Every structure is written in structure tokens, then in C-alpha cells.
PDB file of N, CA and C in Angstrom:
ATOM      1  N   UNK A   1      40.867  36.587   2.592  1.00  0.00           N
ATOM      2  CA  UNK A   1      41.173  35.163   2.579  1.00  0.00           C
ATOM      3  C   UNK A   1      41.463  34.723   4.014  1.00  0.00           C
ATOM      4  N   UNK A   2      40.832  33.587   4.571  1.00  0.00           N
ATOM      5  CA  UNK A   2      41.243  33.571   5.920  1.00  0.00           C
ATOM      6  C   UNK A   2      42.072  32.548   6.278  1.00  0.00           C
ATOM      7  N   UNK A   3      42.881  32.357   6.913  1.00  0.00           N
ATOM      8  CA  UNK A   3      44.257  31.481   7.218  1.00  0.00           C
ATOM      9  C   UNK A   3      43.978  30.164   6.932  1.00  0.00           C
ATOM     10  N   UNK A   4      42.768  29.299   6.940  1.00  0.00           N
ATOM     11  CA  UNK A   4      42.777  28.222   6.311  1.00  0.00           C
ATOM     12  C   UNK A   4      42.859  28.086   4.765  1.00  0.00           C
ATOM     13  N   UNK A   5      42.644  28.837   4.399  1.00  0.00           N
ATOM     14  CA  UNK A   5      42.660  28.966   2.866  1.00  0.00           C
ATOM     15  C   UNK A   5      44.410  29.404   2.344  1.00  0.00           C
ATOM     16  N   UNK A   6      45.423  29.724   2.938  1.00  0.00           N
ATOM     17  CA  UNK A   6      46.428  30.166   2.852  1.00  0.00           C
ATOM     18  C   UNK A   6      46.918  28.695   2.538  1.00  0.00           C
ATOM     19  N   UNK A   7      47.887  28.912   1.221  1.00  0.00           N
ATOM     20  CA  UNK A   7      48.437  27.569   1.220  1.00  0.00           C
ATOM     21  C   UNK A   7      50.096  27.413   2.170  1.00  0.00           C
ATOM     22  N   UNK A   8      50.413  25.998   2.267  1.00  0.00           N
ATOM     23  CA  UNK A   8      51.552  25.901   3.008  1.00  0.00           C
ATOM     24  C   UNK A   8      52.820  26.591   2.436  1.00  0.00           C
ATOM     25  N   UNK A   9      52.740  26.394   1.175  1.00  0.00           N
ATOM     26  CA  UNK A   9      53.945  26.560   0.442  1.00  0.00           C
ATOM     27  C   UNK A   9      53.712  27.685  -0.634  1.00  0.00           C
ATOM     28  N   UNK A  10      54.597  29.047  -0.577  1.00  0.00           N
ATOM     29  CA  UNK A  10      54.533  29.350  -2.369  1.00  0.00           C
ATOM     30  C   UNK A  10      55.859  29.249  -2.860  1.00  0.00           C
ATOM     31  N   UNK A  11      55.522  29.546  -4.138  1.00  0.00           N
ATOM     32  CA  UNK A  11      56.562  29.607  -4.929  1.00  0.00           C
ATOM     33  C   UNK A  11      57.471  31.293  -4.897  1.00  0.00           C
ATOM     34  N   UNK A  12      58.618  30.865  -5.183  1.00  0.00           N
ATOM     35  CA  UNK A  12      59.610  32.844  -5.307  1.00  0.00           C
ATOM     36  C   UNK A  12      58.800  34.103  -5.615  1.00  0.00           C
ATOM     37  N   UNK A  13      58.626  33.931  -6.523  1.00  0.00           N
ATOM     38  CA  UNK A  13      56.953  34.471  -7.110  1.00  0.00           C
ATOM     39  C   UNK A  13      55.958  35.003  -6.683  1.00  0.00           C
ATOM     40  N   UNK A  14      55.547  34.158  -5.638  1.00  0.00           N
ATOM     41  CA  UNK A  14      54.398  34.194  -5.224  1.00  0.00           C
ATOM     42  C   UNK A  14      55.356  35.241  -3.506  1.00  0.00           C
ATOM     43  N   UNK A  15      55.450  34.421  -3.021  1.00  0.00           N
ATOM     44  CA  UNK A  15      56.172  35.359  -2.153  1.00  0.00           C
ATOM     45  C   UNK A  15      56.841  36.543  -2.165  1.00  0.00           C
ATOM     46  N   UNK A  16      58.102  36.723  -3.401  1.00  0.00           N
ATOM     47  CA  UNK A  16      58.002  37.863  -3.613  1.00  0.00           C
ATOM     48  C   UNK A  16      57.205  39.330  -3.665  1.00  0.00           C
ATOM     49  N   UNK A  17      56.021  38.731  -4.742  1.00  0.00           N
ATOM     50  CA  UNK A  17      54.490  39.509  -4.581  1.00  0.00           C
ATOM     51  C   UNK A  17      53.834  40.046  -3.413  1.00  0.00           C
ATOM     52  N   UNK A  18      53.687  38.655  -2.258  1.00  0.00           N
ATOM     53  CA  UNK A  18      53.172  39.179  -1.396  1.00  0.00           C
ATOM     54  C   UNK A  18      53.880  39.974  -0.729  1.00  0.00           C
ATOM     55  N   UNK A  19      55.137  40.225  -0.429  1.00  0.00           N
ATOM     56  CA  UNK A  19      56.242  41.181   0.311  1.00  0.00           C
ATOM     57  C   UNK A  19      55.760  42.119  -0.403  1.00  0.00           C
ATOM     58  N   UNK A  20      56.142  42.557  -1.666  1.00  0.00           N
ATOM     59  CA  UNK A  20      55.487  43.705  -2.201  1.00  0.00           C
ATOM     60  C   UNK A  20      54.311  44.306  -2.021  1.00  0.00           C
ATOM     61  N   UNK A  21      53.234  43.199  -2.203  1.00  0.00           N
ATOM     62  CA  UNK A  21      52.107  43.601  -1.528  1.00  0.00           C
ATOM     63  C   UNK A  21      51.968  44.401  -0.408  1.00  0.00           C
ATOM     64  N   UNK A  22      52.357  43.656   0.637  1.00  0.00           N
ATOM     65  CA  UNK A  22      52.648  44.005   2.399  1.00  0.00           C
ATOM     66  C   UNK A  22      53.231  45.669   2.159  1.00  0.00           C
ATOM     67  N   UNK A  23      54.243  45.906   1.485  1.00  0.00           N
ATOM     68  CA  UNK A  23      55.248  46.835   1.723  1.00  0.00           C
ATOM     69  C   UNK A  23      53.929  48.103   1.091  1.00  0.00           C
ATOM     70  N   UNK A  24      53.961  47.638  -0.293  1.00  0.00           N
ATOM     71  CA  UNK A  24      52.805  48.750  -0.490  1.00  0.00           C
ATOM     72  C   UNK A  24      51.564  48.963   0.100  1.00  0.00           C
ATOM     73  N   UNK A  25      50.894  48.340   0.887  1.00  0.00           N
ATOM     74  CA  UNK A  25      49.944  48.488   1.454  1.00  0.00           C
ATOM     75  C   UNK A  25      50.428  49.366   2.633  1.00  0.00           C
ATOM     76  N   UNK A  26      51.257  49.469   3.380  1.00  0.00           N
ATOM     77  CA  UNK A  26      51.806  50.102   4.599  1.00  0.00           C
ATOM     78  C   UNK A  26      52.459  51.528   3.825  1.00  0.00           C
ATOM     79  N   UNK A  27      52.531  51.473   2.924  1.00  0.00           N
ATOM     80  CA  UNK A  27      52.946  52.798   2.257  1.00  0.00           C
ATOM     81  C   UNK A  27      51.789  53.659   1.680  1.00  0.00           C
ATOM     82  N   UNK A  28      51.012  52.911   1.204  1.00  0.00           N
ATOM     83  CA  UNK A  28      49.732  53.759   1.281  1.00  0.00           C
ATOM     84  C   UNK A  28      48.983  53.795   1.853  1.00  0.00           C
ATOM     85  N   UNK A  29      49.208  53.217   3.346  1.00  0.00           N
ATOM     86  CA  UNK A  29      48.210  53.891   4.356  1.00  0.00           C
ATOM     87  C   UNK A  29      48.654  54.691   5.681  1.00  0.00           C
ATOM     88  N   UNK A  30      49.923  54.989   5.914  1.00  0.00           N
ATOM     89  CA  UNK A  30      50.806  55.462   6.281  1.00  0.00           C
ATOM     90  C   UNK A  30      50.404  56.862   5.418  1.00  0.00           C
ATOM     91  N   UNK A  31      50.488  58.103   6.935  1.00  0.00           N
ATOM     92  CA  UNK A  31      50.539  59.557   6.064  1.00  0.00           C
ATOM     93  C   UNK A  31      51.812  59.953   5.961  1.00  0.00           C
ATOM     94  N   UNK A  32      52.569  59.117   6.610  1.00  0.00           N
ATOM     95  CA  UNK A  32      54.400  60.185   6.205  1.00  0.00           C
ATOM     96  C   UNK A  32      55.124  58.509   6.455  1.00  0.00           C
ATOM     97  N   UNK A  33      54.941  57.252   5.474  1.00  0.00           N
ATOM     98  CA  UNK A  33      55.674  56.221   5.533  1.00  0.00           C
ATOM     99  C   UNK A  33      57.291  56.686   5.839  1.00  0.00           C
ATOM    100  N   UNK A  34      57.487  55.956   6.710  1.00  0.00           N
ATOM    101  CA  UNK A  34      59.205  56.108   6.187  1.00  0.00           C
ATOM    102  C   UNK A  34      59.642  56.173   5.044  1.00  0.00           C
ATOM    103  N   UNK A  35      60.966  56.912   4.946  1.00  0.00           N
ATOM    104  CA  UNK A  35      61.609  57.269   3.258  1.00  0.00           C
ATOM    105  C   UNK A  35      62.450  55.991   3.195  1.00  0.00           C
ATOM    106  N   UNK A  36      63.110  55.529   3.855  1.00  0.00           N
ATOM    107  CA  UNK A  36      63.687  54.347   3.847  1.00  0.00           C
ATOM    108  C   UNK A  36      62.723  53.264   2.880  1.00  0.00           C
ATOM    109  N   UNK A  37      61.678  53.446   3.687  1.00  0.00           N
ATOM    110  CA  UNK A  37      60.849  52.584   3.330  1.00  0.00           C
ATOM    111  C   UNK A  37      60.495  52.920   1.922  1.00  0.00           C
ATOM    112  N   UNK A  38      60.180  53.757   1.566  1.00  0.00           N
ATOM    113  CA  UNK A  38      58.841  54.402   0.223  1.00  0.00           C
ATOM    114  C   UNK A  38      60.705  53.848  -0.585  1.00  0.00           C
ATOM    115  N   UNK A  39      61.844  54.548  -0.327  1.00  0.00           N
ATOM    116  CA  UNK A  39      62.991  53.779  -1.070  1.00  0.00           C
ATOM    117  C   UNK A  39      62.897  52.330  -1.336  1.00  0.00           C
ATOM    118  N   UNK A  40      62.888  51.693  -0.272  1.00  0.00           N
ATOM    119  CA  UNK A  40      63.040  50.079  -0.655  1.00  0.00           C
ATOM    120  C   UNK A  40      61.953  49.860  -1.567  1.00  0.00           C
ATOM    121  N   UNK A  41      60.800  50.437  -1.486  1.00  0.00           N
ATOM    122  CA  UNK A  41      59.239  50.019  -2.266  1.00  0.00           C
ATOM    123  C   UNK A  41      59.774  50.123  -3.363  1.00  0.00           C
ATOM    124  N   UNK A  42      59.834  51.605  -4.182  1.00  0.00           N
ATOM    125  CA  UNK A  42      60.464  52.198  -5.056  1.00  0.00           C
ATOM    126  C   UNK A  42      61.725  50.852  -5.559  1.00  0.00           C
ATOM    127  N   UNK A  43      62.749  50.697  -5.360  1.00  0.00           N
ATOM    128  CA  UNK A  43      63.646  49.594  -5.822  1.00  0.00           C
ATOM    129  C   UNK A  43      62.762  48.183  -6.014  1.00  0.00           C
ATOM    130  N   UNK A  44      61.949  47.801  -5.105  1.00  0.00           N
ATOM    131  CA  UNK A  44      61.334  46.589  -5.357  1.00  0.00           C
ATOM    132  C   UNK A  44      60.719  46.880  -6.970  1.00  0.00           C
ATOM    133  N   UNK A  45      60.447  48.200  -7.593  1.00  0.00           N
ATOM    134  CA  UNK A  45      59.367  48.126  -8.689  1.00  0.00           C
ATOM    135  C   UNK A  45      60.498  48.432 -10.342  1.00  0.00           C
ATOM    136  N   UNK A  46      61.736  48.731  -9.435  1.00  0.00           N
ATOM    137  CA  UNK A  46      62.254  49.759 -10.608  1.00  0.00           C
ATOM    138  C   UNK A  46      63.987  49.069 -10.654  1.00  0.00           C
ATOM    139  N   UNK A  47      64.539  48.371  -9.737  1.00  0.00           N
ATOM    140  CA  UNK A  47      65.995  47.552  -9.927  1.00  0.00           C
ATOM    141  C   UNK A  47      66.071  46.530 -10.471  1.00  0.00           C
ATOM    142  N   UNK A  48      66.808  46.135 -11.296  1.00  0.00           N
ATOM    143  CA  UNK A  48      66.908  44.977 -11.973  1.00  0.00           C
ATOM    144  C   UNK A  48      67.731  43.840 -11.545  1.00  0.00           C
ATOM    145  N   UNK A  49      68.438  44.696 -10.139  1.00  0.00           N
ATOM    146  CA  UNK A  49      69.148  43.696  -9.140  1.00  0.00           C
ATOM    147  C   UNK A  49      67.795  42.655  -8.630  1.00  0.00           C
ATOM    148  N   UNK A  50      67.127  43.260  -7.869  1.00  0.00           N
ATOM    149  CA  UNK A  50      65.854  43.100  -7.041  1.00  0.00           C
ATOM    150  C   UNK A  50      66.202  41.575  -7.351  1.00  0.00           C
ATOM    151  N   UNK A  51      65.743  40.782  -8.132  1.00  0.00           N
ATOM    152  CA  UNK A  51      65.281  39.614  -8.548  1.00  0.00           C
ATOM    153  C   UNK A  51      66.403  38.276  -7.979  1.00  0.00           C
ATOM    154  N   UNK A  52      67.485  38.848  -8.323  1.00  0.00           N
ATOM    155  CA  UNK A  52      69.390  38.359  -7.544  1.00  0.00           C
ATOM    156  C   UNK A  52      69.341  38.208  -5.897  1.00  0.00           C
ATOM    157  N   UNK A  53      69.175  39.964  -6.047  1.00  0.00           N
ATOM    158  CA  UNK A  53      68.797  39.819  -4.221  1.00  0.00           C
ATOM    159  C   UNK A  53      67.876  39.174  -3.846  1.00  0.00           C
ATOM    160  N   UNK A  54      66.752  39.351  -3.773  1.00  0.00           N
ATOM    161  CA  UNK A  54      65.708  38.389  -2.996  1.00  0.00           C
ATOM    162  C   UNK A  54      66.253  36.556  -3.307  1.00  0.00           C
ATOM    163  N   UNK A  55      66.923  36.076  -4.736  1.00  0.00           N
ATOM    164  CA  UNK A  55      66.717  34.930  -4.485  1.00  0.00           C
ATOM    165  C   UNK A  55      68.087  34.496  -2.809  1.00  0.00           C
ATOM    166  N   UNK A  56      68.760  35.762  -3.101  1.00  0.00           N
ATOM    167  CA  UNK A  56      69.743  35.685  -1.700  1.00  0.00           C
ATOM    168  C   UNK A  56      69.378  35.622  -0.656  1.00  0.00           C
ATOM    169  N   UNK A  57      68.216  36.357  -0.300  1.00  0.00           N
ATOM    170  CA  UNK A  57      67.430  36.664   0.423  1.00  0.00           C
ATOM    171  C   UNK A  57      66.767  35.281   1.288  1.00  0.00           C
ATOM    172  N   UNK A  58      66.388  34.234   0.090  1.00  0.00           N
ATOM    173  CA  UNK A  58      65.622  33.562   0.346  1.00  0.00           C
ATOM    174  C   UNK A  58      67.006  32.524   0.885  1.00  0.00           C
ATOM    175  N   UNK A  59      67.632  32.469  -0.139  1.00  0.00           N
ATOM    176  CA  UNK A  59      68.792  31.619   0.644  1.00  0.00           C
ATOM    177  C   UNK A  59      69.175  31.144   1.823  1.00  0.00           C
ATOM    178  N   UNK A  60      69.578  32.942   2.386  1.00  0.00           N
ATOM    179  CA  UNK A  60      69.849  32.971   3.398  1.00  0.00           C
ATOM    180  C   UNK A  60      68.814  32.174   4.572  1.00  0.00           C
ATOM    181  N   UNK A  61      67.489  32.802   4.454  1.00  0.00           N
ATOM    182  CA  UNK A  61      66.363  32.261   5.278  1.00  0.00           C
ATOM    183  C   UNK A  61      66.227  31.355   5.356  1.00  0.00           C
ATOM    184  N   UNK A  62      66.555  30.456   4.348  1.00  0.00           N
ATOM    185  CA  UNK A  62      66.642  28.822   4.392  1.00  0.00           C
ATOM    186  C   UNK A  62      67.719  27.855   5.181  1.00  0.00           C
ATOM    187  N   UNK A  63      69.270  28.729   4.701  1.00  0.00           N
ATOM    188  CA  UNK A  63      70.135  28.361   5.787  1.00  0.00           C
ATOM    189  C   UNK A  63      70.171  27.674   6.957  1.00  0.00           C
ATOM    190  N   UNK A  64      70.631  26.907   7.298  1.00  0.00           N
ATOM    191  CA  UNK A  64      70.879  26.118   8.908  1.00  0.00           C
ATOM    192  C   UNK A  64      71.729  27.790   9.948  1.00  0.00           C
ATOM    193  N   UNK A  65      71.173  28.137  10.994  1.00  0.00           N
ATOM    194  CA  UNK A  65      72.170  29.034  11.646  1.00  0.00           C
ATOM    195  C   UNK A  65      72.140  30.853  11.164  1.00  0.00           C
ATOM    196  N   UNK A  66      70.538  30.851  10.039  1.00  0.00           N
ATOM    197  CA  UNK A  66      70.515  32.100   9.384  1.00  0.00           C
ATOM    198  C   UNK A  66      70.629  33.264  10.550  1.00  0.00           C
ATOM    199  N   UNK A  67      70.346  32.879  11.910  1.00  0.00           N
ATOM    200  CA  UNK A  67      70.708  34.023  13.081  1.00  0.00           C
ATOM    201  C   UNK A  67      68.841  34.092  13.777  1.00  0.00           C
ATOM    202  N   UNK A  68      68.928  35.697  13.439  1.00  0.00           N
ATOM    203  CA  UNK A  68      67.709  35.911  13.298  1.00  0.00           C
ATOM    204  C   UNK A  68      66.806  35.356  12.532  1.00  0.00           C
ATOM    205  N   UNK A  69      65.732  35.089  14.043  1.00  0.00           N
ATOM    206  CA  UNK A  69      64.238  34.828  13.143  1.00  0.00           C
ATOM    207  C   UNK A  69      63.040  35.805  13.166  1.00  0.00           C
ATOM    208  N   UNK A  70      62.889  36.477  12.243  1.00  0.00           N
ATOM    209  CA  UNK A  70      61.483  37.639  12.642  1.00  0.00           C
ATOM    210  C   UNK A  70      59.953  37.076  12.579  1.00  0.00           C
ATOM    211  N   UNK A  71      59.916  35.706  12.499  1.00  0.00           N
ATOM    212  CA  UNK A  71      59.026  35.432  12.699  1.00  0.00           C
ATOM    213  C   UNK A  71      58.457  34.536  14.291  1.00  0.00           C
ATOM    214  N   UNK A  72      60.033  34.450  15.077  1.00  0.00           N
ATOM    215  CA  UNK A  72      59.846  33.419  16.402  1.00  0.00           C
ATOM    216  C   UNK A  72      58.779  34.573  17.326  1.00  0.00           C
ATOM    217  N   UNK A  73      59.135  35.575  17.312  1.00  0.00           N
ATOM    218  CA  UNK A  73      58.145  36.318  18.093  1.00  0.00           C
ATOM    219  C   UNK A  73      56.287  35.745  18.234  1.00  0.00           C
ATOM    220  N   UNK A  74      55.964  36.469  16.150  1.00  0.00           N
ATOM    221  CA  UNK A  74      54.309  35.919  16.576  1.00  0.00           C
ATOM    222  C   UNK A  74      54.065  34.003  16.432  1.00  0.00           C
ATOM    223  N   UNK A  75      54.929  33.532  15.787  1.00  0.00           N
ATOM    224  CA  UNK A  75      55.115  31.811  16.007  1.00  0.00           C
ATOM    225  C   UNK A  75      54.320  31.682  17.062  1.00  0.00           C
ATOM    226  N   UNK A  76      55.564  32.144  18.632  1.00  0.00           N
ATOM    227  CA  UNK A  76      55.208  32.033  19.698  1.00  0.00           C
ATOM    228  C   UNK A  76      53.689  32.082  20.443  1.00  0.00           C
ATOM    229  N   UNK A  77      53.088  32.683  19.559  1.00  0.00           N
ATOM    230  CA  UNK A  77      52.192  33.421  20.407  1.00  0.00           C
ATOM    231  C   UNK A  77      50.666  32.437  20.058  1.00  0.00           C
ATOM    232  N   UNK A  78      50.929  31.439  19.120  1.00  0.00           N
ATOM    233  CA  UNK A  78      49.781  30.520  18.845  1.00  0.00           C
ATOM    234  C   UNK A  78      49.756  29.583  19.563  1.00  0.00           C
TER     235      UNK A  78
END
């Protein structure tokens, strides 16, 4: 799909997914992923918190003053 086709907005849902997506894709192409990592994957598929946290998650990101931004880096770079 190429970046014009990306819509502006998704829904919890939809974002959620794609994080998952992202995470598993780097876990199966990775020959020794981090365990940290293959852990967090693992909880994304199997906690019943998961769903609580992320909407915190999202909260936070929305926030005025959330701190860090991990996205000002590639922003920058367009």
C-alpha cells in the first residue's frame, strides 16, 4: 500500500493491529529477536490487560506535555 493510500485517521482497532502487525513482522524476521521483545509480542496475543493498557497508552500520546515524541525524529526528515 503506498503512503497515499494510508488513511489520516484509524480507529483503536485499527492501530492496535497495525502495532501488532509491525511487532510480529520484526519477530519473524529477526534470527534471535529480542526476548523482551518475542515477551511483549507474546502478551499482545495472550493478556487480557492488553486492551486497558493500550487504551492508556493512547491516552497518554494524546496528552498536552506527553514528553517524548518517537516520532519527531523521522517527522523531521520530510
Amino acid at each position: 500500500m503506498a503512503d497515499e493510500q494510508l488513511p489520516e485517521m484509524v480507529t483503536l482497532d485499527e492501530a492496535y493491529r497495525a502495532a501488532f502487525f509491525m511487532i510480529d513482522a520484526y519477530v519473524e524476521l529477526e534470527a534471535r529477536p529480542d526476548e523482551g521483545l518475542v515477551l511483549f509480542h507474546q502478551y499482545l496475543q495472550s493478556d487480557p490487560a492488553r486492551w486497558e493498557d493500550w487504551k492508556q497508552a493512547v491516552s497518554r500520546a494524546r496528552s498536552p506535555g506527553a514528553g517524548l515524541d518517537p516520532l519527531a525524529e523521522n517527522l523531521d526528515k520530510d
